[in-house]
Structures are given as C-alpha cells and as structure tokens.
Steps between C-alpha positions, in 0.01 A plus 500: 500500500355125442547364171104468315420113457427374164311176445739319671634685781810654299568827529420763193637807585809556640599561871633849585830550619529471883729729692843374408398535138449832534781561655660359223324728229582783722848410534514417080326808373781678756760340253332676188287160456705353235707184655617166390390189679847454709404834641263366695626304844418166566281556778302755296442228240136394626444877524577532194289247370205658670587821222525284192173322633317821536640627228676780655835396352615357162803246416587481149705198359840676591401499839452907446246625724282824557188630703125539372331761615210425791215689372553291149526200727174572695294567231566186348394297808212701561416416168557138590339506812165666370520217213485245770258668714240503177568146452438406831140730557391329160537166673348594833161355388656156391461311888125592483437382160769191539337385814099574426422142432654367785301786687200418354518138614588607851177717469289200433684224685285366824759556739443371871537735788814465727398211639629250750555869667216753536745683651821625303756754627727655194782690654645660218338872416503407114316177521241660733397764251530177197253370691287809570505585168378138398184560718401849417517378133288183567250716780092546327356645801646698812825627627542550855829716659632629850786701373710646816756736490315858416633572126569214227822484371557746225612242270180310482340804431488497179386188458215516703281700289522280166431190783167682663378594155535156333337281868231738478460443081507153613168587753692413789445636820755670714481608875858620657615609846823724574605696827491872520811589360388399120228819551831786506713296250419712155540158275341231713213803514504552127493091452216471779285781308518317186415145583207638696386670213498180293262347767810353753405587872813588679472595892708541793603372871716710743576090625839292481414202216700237299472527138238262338369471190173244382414378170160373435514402849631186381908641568626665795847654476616604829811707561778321722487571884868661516495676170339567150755322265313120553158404509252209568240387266226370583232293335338280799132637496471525876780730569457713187135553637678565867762804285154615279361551872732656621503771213133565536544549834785754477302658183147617713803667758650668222442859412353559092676782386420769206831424289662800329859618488623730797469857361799585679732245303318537164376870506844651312522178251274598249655844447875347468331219240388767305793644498687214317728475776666148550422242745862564669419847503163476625660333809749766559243769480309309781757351679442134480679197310454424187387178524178637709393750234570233238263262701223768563500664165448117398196452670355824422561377140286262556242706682492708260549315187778730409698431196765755569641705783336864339186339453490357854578840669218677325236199594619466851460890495128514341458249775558659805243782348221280504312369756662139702386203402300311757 
C-alpha cells in the first residue's frame, strides 16, 4: 500500500508491513509476543521498524517490547485513511474554482488559428482528444463524423450521451456515419437510439473509411493513415471543403437506419434491473463483461432518463410494450 500525500507530498498514514515484516510478527507472536529489543536480529531491524511504523509493535523506554493486535491496528488506519479521503473529495472542486479566471480569459482571448501551418499532425492520443475537446466546445453549428470500427469503445459510452444532449441544447447539428457492426453492438445501439432521438442523424456504410471528424467546416481532424492514436488538423479552406466532400459523398451511399437496441441483447435486462441485481451480476447472468453492461446500462440511462437501476428496468420494460418510435 502507497502512503496518502498530504499537501506536500509526505506521507499520512503509515505503510503496511511488507512480507519480511510479517514474517517477523509471525515469528514474534510464536514467542508469546512479549520480547526485548536485543531479541530482535540485526537484519530484522528494518523489519522491525516497518511494525513500530505501523504500529503493530510497541518499544517502551526499557527497550521492552510487545505485539498490538491487527484488527485494532486496521481500524485505526481505516479511520485515517477515510479522514484523508474526506479531505481530499472536499477539495476536488478547488482546480475549477482556482483556475476560472484564467479560464475565463482564455474564453475571451482572440486567439489565431495554427498558423504558419494549416496543417498540424499531434501524435500523442492525449493531445489529440485536448484538441478535440477544444473544438467541440468552441463548435455553434454542425458536427460531421465517419466513425469506423462497428461498436464505439465502451468507455466513451458513457460520455456520449451527456455530449449529444448538450451539442444539440446548443442547436447544433449532427450527422454521423459507422460500419455495420455498430447495428449488433447493444451499447453503440443504445447510444445511436438516443442521439437520434435528440434530432442527431446517425447512418451506416458496409465500406472501409478513415475516421474523420468536421467542425463548422472550418476544422478537419483526420485519423492517421497507419493507425488511430495521431491525427492531422486541418484548417486550410480548400482541403477541409475537399474532406466535407468527401463525407457527403459517402453519406447519400450510406444506409439511414431505425436506431433501437437489439432485442436479443436487451430483451432479459429489464427483468434483472428490476430485480435489484448488480451490474457484476447482471453480466454473469448474461454472460458478458462487466465493463459492456456497465457501458450499455449507461446509455440506456440516458435514453431513458433513468435515475436508478429499478426505475430504469421498469421504463425500458413499459417501453418495449408500446409501440417503436419512428
């Protein structure tokens, strides 16, 4: 176990005892657990240590020693730990709040584009989605996306649906093209359903396509030719209006599609929701991971505006007894 930081860096709660301490205890409480310091060999001194440090052993003045108990011994660091773990959720809000005026002057800062280049290739997967991010904040009008690969990944997920609710809030316009595969994936479904229902229009194309995505067709971010971790961006007019093309062209080939989530992955959810049952053992009972239930019942969440598992099963339930939306 890590030792918790404090303000700055030093450690607040003890370290456990690593193996050859515990050998040690073992080998102590063996002995009756009473023992004077000379008892203990010099190469079992750091071990040692390691007790008095956890407090699993105590040296009085005469160098007389004994054993604490463990459960006495946990209890107090849970105690401690809990302590720190309050202090440090209380302070979770402090970067927002500590760095809102220098946000607020990024906000309204004129900021030129990436200029000499109108062309700029970011390799690293963290400072693509920086910049992504940047955009789909700044974006007032239309979103444009080729997503290949058949299902999303299930940890985007559930982010998807707060993201889709708040571009459409924002009246921006959505159009998005995937391959086949996202039709039988029961998340990427669920996701698909629910953006469509908040006005997004989401079809697909049984073709091979690079990931793209358009803001304001002013920004082209185009995934790199070997993999998905880099990206270019591009801002020159002329070839962002060559990518928009492109996208139109490969959206009149697409197929639309009536989004709703495969019957045969969701049709025994809503009974085990209303059951109470966990998300772990909701994936047992149907024999998936749970990391894909967690991202499905996500998005149905969302769908559904569901504030708890129970209530969830019951609407997707009173659902699938009415008539499908168009």
């Amino acid at each position: 176990m890590s030792p918790v930081p404090g303000d700055g860096g030093e450690a607040v709660a003890p370290l456990l005892p690593d193996g050859q301490a515990r050998e040690l205890y073992l080998t102590l409480l063996a002995q009756s657990g009473l023992f004077r310091i000379e008892d203990v060999s010099p190469d079992q001194l750091l071990a040692f240590e390691q007790l008095l440090a956890a407090g699993l052993a105590v040296r009085e003045h005469n160098d007389m020693c004994w054993l604490v108990n463990p459960r006495t011994v946990a209890t107090r660091l849970s105690a401690e730990l809990r302590t720190v773990g309050l202090e440090l959720f209380a302070r979770a809000q402090e970067p927002s709040a500590a760095l809102a005026d220098l946000a607020q002057a990024y906000d309204s800062a004129s900021r030129p584009s990436i200029a000499p280049n109108v062309v700029q290739r970011l390799d690293e997967p963290e400072h693509v989605q920086q910049r992504v991010d940047q955009l789909a904040l700044a974006c007032e009008r239309e979103i444009l996306s080729m997503q290949p690969g058949g299902a999303r990944p299930a940890e985007f997920l559930p982010y998807l649906g707060p993201a889709v609710r708040d571009w459409r809030e924002r009246g921006i316009a959505l159009r998005t093209i995937y391959q086949p595969g996202a039709r039988s994936d029961p998340g990427t479904a669920a996701y698909a359903a629910y953006a469509t229902g908040l006005g997004a229009r989401i079809r697909v194309l049984e073709e091979d396509f690079r990931r793209v995505l358009v803001f304001d067709r002013t920004t082209a971010v185009v995934a790199a030719h070997n993999d998905d971790l880099g990206a270019s961006f591009i801002e020159d007019p002329v070839l962002v209006e060559l990518v928009v093309a492109g996208f139109e062209r490969d959206w009149v080939r697409a197929e639309p599609v009536r989004w709703e989530p495969p019957a045969d992955a969701a049709g025994p959810l809503p009974a085990l929701l209303v059951q109470g049952l966990t998300q772990r053992a909701i994936a047992t009972r149907l024999g998936l991971s749970e990391r894909t239930v967690a991202a499905q019942i996500a998005a149905l969440r969302e769908k559904y505006d569901a504030e708890t598992l129970f209530q969830l099963g019951w609407l997707m339930h009173a659902d699938s007894q009415s008539p499908s939306r168009d």
